[in-house]
PDB file of C-alpha atoms in Angstrom:
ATOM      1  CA  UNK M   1      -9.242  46.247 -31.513  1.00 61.00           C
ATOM      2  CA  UNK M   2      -6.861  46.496 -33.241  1.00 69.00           C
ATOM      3  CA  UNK M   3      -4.864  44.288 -31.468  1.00 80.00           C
ATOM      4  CA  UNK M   4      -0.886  43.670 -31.360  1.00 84.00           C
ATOM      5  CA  UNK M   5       0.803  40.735 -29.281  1.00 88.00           C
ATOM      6  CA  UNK M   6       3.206  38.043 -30.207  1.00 93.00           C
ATOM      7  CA  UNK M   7       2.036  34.964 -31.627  1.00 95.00           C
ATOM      8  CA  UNK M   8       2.507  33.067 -28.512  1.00 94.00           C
ATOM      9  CA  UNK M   9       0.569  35.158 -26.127  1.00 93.00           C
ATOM     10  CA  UNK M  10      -2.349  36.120 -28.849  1.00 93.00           C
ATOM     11  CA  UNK M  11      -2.371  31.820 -29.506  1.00 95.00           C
ATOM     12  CA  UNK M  12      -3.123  31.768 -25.828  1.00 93.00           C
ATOM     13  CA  UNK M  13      -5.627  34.282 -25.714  1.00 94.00           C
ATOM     14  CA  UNK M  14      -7.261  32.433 -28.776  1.00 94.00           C
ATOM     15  CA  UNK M  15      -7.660  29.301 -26.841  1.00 95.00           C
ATOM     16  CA  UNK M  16      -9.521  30.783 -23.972  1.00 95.00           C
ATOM     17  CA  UNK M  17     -11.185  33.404 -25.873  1.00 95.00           C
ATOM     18  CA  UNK M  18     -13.121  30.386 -28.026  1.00 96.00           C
ATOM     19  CA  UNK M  19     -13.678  28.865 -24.820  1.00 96.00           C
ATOM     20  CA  UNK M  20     -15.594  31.627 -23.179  1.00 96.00           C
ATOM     21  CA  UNK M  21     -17.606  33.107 -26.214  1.00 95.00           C
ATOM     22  CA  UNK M  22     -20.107  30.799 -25.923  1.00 95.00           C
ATOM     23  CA  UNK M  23     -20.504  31.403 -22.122  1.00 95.00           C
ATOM     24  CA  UNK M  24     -20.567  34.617 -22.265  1.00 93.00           C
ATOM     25  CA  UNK M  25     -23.307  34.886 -24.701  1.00 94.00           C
ATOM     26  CA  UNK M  26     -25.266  32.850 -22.763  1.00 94.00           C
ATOM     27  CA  UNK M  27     -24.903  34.819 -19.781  1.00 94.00           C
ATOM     28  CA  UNK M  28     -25.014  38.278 -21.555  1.00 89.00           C
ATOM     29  CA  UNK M  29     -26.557  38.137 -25.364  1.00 87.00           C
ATOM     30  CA  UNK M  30     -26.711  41.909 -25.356  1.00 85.00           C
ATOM     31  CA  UNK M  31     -22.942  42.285 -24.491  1.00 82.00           C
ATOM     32  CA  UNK M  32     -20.459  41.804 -27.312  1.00 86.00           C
ATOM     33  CA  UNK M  33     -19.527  38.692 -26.633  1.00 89.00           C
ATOM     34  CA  UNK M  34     -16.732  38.213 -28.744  1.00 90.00           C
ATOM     35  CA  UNK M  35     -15.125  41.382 -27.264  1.00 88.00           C
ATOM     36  CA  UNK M  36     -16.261  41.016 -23.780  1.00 90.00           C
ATOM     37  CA  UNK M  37     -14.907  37.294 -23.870  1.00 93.00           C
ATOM     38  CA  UNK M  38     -11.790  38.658 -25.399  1.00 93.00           C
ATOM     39  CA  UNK M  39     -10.767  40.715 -22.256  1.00 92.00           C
ATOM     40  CA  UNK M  40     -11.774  38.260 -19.966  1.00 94.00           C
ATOM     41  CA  UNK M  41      -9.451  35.242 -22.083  1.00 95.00           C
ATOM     42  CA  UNK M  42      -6.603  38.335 -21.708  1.00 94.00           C
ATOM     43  CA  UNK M  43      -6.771  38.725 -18.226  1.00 95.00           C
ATOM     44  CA  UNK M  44      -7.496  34.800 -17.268  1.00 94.00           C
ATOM     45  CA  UNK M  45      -4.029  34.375 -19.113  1.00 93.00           C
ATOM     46  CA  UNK M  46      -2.297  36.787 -17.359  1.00 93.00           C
ATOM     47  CA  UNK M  47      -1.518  39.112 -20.512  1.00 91.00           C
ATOM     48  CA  UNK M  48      -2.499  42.817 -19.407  1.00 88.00           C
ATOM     49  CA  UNK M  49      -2.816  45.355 -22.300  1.00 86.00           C
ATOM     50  CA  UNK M  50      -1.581  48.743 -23.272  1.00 87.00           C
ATOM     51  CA  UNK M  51      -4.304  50.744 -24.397  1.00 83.00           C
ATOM     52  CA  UNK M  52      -3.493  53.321 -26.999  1.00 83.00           C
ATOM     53  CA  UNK M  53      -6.192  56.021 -27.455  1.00 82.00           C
ATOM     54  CA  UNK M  54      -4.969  57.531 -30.695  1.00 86.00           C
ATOM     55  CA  UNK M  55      -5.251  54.591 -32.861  1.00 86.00           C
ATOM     56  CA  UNK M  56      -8.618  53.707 -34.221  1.00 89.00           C
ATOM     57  CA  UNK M  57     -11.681  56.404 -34.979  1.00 93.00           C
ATOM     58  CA  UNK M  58     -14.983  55.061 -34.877  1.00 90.00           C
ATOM     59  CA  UNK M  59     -18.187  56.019 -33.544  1.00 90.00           C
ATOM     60  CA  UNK M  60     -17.918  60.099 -33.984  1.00 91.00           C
ATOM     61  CA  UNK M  61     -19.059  60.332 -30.042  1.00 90.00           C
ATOM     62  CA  UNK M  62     -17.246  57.632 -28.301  1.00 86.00           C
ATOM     63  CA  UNK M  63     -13.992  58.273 -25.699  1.00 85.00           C
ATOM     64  CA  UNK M  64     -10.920  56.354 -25.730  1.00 86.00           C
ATOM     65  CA  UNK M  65     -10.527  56.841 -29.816  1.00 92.00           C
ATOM     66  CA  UNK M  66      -8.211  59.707 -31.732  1.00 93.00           C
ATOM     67  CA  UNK M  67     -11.227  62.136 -32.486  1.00 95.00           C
ATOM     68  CA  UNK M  68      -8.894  64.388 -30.407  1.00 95.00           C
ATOM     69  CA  UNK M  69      -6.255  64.332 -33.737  1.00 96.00           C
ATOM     70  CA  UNK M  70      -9.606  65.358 -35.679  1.00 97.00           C
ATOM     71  CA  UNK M  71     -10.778  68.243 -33.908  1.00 96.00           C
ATOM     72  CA  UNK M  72      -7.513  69.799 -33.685  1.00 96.00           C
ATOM     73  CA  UNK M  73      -6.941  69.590 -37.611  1.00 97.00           C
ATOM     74  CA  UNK M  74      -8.116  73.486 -39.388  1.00 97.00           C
ATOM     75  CA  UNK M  75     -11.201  73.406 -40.301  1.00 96.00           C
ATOM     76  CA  UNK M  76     -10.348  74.163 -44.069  1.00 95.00           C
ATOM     77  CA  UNK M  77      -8.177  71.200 -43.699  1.00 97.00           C
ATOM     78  CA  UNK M  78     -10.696  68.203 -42.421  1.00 97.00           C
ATOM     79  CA  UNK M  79     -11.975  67.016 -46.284  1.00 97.00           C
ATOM     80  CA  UNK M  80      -8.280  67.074 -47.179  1.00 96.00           C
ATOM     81  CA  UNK M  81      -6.997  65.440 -44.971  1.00 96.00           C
ATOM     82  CA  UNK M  82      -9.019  62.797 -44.773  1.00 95.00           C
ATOM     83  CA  UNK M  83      -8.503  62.375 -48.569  1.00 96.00           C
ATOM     84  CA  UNK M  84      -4.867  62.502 -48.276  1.00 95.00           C
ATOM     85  CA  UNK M  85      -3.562  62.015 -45.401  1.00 94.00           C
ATOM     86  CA  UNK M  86      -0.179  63.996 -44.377  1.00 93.00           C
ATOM     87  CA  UNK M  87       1.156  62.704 -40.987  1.00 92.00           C
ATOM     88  CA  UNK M  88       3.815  64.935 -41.401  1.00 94.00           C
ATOM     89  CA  UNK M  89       1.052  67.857 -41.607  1.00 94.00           C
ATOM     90  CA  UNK M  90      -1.506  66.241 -39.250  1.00 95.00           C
ATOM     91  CA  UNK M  91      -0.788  63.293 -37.119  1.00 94.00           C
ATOM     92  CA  UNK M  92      -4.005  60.765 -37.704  1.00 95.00           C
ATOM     93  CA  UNK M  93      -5.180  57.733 -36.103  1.00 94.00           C
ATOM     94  CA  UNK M  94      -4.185  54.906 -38.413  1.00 89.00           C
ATOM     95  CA  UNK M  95      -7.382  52.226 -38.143  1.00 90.00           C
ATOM     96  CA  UNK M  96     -10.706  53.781 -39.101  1.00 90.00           C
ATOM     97  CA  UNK M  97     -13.504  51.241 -38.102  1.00 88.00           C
ATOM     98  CA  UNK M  98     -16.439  51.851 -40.194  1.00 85.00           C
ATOM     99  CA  UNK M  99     -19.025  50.516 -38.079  1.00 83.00           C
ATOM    100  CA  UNK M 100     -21.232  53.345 -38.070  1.00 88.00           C
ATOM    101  CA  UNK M 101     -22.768  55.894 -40.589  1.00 93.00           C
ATOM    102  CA  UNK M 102     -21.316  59.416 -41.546  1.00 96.00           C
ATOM    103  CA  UNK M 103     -22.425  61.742 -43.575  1.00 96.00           C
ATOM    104  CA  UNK M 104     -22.165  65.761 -43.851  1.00 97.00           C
ATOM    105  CA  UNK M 105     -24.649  67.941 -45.777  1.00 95.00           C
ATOM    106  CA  UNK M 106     -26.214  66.021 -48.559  1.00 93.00           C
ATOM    107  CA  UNK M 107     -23.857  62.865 -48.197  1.00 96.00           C
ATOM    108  CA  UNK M 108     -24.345  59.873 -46.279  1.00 96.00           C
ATOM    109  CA  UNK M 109     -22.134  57.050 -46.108  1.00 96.00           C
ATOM    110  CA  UNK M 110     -22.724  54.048 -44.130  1.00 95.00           C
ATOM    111  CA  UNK M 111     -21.206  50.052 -45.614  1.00 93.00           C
ATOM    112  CA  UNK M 112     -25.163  48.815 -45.320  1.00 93.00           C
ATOM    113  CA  UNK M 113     -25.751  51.200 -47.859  1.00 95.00           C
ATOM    114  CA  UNK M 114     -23.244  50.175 -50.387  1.00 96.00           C
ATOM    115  CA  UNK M 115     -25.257  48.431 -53.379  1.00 96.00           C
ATOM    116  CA  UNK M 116     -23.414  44.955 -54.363  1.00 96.00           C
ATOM    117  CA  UNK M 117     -22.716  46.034 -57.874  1.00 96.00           C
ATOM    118  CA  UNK M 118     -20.745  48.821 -56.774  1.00 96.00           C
ATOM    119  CA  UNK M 119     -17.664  47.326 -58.559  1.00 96.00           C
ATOM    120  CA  UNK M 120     -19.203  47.544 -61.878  1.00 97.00           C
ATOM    121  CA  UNK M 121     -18.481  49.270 -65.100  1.00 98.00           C
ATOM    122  CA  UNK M 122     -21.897  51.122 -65.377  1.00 97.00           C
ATOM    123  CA  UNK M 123     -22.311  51.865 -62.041  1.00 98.00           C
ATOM    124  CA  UNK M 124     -21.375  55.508 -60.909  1.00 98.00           C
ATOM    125  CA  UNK M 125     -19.080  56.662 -58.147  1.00 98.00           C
ATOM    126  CA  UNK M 126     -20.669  57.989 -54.946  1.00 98.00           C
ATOM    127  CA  UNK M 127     -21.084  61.662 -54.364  1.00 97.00           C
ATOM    128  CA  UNK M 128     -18.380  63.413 -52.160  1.00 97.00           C
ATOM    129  CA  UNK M 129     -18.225  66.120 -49.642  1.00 96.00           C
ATOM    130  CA  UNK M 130     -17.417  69.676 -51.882  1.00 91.00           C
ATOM    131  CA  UNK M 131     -15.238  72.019 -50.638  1.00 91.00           C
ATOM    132  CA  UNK M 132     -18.113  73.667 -48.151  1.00 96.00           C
ATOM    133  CA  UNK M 133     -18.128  70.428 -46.224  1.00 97.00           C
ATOM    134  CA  UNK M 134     -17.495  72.775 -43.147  1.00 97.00           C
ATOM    135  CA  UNK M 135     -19.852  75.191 -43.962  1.00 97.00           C
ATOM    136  CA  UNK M 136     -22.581  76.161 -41.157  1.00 97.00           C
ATOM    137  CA  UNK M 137     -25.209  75.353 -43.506  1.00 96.00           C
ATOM    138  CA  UNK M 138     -23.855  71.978 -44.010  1.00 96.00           C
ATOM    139  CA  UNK M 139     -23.598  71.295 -40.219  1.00 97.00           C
ATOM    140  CA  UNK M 140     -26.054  68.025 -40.339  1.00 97.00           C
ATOM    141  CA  UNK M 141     -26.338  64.414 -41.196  1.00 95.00           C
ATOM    142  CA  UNK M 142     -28.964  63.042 -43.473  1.00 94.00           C
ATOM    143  CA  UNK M 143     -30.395  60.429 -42.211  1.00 89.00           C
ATOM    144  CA  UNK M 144     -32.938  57.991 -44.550  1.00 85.00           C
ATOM    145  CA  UNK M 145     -36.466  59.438 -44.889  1.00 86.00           C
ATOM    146  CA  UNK M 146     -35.347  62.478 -45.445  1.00 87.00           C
ATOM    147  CA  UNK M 147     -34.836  63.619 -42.407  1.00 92.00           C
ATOM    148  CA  UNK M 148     -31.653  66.078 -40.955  1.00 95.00           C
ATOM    149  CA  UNK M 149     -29.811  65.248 -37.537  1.00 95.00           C
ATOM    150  CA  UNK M 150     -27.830  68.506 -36.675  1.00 97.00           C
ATOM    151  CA  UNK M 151     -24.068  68.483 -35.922  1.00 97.00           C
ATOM    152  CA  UNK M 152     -22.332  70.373 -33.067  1.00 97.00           C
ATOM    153  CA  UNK M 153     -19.155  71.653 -34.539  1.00 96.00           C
ATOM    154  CA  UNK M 154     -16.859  68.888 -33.148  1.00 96.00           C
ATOM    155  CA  UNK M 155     -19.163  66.243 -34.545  1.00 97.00           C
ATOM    156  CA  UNK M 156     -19.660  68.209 -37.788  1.00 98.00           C
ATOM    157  CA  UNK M 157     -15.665  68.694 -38.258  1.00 98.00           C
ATOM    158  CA  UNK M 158     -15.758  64.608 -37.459  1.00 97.00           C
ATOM    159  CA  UNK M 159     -18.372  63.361 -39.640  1.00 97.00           C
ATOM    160  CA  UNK M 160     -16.642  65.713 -42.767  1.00 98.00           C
ATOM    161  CA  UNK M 161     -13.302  63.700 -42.335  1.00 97.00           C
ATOM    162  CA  UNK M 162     -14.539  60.657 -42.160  1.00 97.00           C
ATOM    163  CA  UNK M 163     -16.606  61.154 -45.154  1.00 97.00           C
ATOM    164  CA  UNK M 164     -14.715  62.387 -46.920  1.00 97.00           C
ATOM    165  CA  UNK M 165     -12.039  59.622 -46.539  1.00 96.00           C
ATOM    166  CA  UNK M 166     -14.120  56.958 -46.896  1.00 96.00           C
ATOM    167  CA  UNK M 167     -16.533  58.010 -49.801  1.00 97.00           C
ATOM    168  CA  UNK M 168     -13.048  59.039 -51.131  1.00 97.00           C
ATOM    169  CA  UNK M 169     -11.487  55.377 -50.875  1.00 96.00           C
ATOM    170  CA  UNK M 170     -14.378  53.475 -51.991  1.00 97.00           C
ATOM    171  CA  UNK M 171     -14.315  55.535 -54.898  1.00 98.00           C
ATOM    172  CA  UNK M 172     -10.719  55.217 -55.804  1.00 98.00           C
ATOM    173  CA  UNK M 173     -11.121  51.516 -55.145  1.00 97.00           C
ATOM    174  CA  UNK M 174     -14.378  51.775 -57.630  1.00 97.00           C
ATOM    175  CA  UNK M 175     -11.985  53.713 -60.319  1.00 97.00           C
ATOM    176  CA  UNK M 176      -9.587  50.874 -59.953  1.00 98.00           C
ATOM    177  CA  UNK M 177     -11.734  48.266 -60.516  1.00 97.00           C
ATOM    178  CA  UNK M 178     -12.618  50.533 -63.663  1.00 97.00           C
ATOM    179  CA  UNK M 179      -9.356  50.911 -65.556  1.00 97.00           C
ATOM    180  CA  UNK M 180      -8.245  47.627 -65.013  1.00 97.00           C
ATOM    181  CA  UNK M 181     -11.688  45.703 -66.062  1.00 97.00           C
ATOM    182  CA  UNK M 182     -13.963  48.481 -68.483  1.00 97.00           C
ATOM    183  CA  UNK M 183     -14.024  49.763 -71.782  1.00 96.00           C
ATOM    184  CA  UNK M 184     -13.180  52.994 -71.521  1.00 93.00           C
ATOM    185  CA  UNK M 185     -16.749  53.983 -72.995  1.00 94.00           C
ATOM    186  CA  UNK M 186     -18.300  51.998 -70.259  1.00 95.00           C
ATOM    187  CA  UNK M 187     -16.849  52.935 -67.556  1.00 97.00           C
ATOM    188  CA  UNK M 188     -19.282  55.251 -65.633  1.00 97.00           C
ATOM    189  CA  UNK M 189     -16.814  57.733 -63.823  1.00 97.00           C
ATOM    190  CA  UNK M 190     -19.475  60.415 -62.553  1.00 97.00           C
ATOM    191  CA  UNK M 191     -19.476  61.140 -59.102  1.00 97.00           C
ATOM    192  CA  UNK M 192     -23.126  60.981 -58.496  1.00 97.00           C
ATOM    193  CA  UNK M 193     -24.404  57.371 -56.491  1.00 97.00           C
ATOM    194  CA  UNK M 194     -25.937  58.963 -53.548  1.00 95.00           C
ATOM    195  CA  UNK M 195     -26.723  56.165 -50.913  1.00 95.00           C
ATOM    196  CA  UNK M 196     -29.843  57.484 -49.878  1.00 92.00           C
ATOM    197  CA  UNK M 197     -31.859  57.419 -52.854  1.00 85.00           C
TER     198      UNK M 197
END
């Protein structure tokens, strides 16, 4: 995914595709089986796809997403531009599926690890990649327990720009949910909920 057809051809799909979910779940309960049955519906109707490559980013080592538009962006560039995005600048995949966890340095982000109350007055914003995100010394991933998983630079320059987008937007979405619903006293604006502790 992400997907684009007309509504005819993608009601089509549909039909088949809850047809065969079931069946191929039974066959294959390790396979994605809403996916898997998905391409199978597709090609039972007749409908071949155009794959696009450059569209969606998600897991930082997987083929067949835009990672190439990340590695080619300056490294003093990556937090940037994953905080605000410039197409003009730096052409970027526009779907980033947040299936996995990312995380640079001393950040982590993964959605599992987003508390419930996160859209609350008193609860703080999450810490952020600083402006040494690219630094050598900040070429790992924490992982929980403490541990470190190293980064090669081309997943390090990866896992910055994706964290720093998405802590970035769940922030802005928390400071939204701030002004528009919190005393101004309340409102706990510090940048300091780190998802690992």
């Amino acid at each position: 995914p992400p997907y684009i057809a007309t509504a005819l051809d993608m009601h089509s799909i549909v039909r088949r595709w809850a047809e065969l979910v079931p069946k191929v779940h039974r066959a294959k309960p390790e396979l994605m089986s809403e996916m898997y049955a998905y391409c199978l519906a597709a090609a039972d109707m007749g409908l071949p796809h155009e794959v696009v490559d450059s569209m969606m980013l998600s897991s930082d080592d997987a083929y067949g997403e835009g990672w190439d538009m990340i590695d080619n962006i300056p490294d003093g560039e990556v937090c940037s531009s994953g905080i605000i995005p410039n197409q003009s600048l730096h052409p970027l995949p526009t779907v980033l599926h947040y299936c996995q966890n990312y995380g640079v340095g001393n950040v982590l982000f993964s959605k599992y690890l987003i508390p419930s109350d996160i859209f609350t007055c008193q609860k703080p914003l999450l810490i952020e990649p600083g402006d040494d995100a690219m630094s050598p010394d900040n070429a790992y991933k924490p992982k929980l327990g403490g541990q470190k998983q190293e980064l090669k630079p081309n997943m390090h320059k990866r896992n910055v720009f994706v964290t720093c987008a998405i802590t970035s937007i769940v922030n802005e979405a928390s400071l939204f949910f701030k002004l528009h619903h919190c005393d101004e006293a309340d409102a706990n604006k510090e940048r300091t909920l780190n998802l690992l502790a």
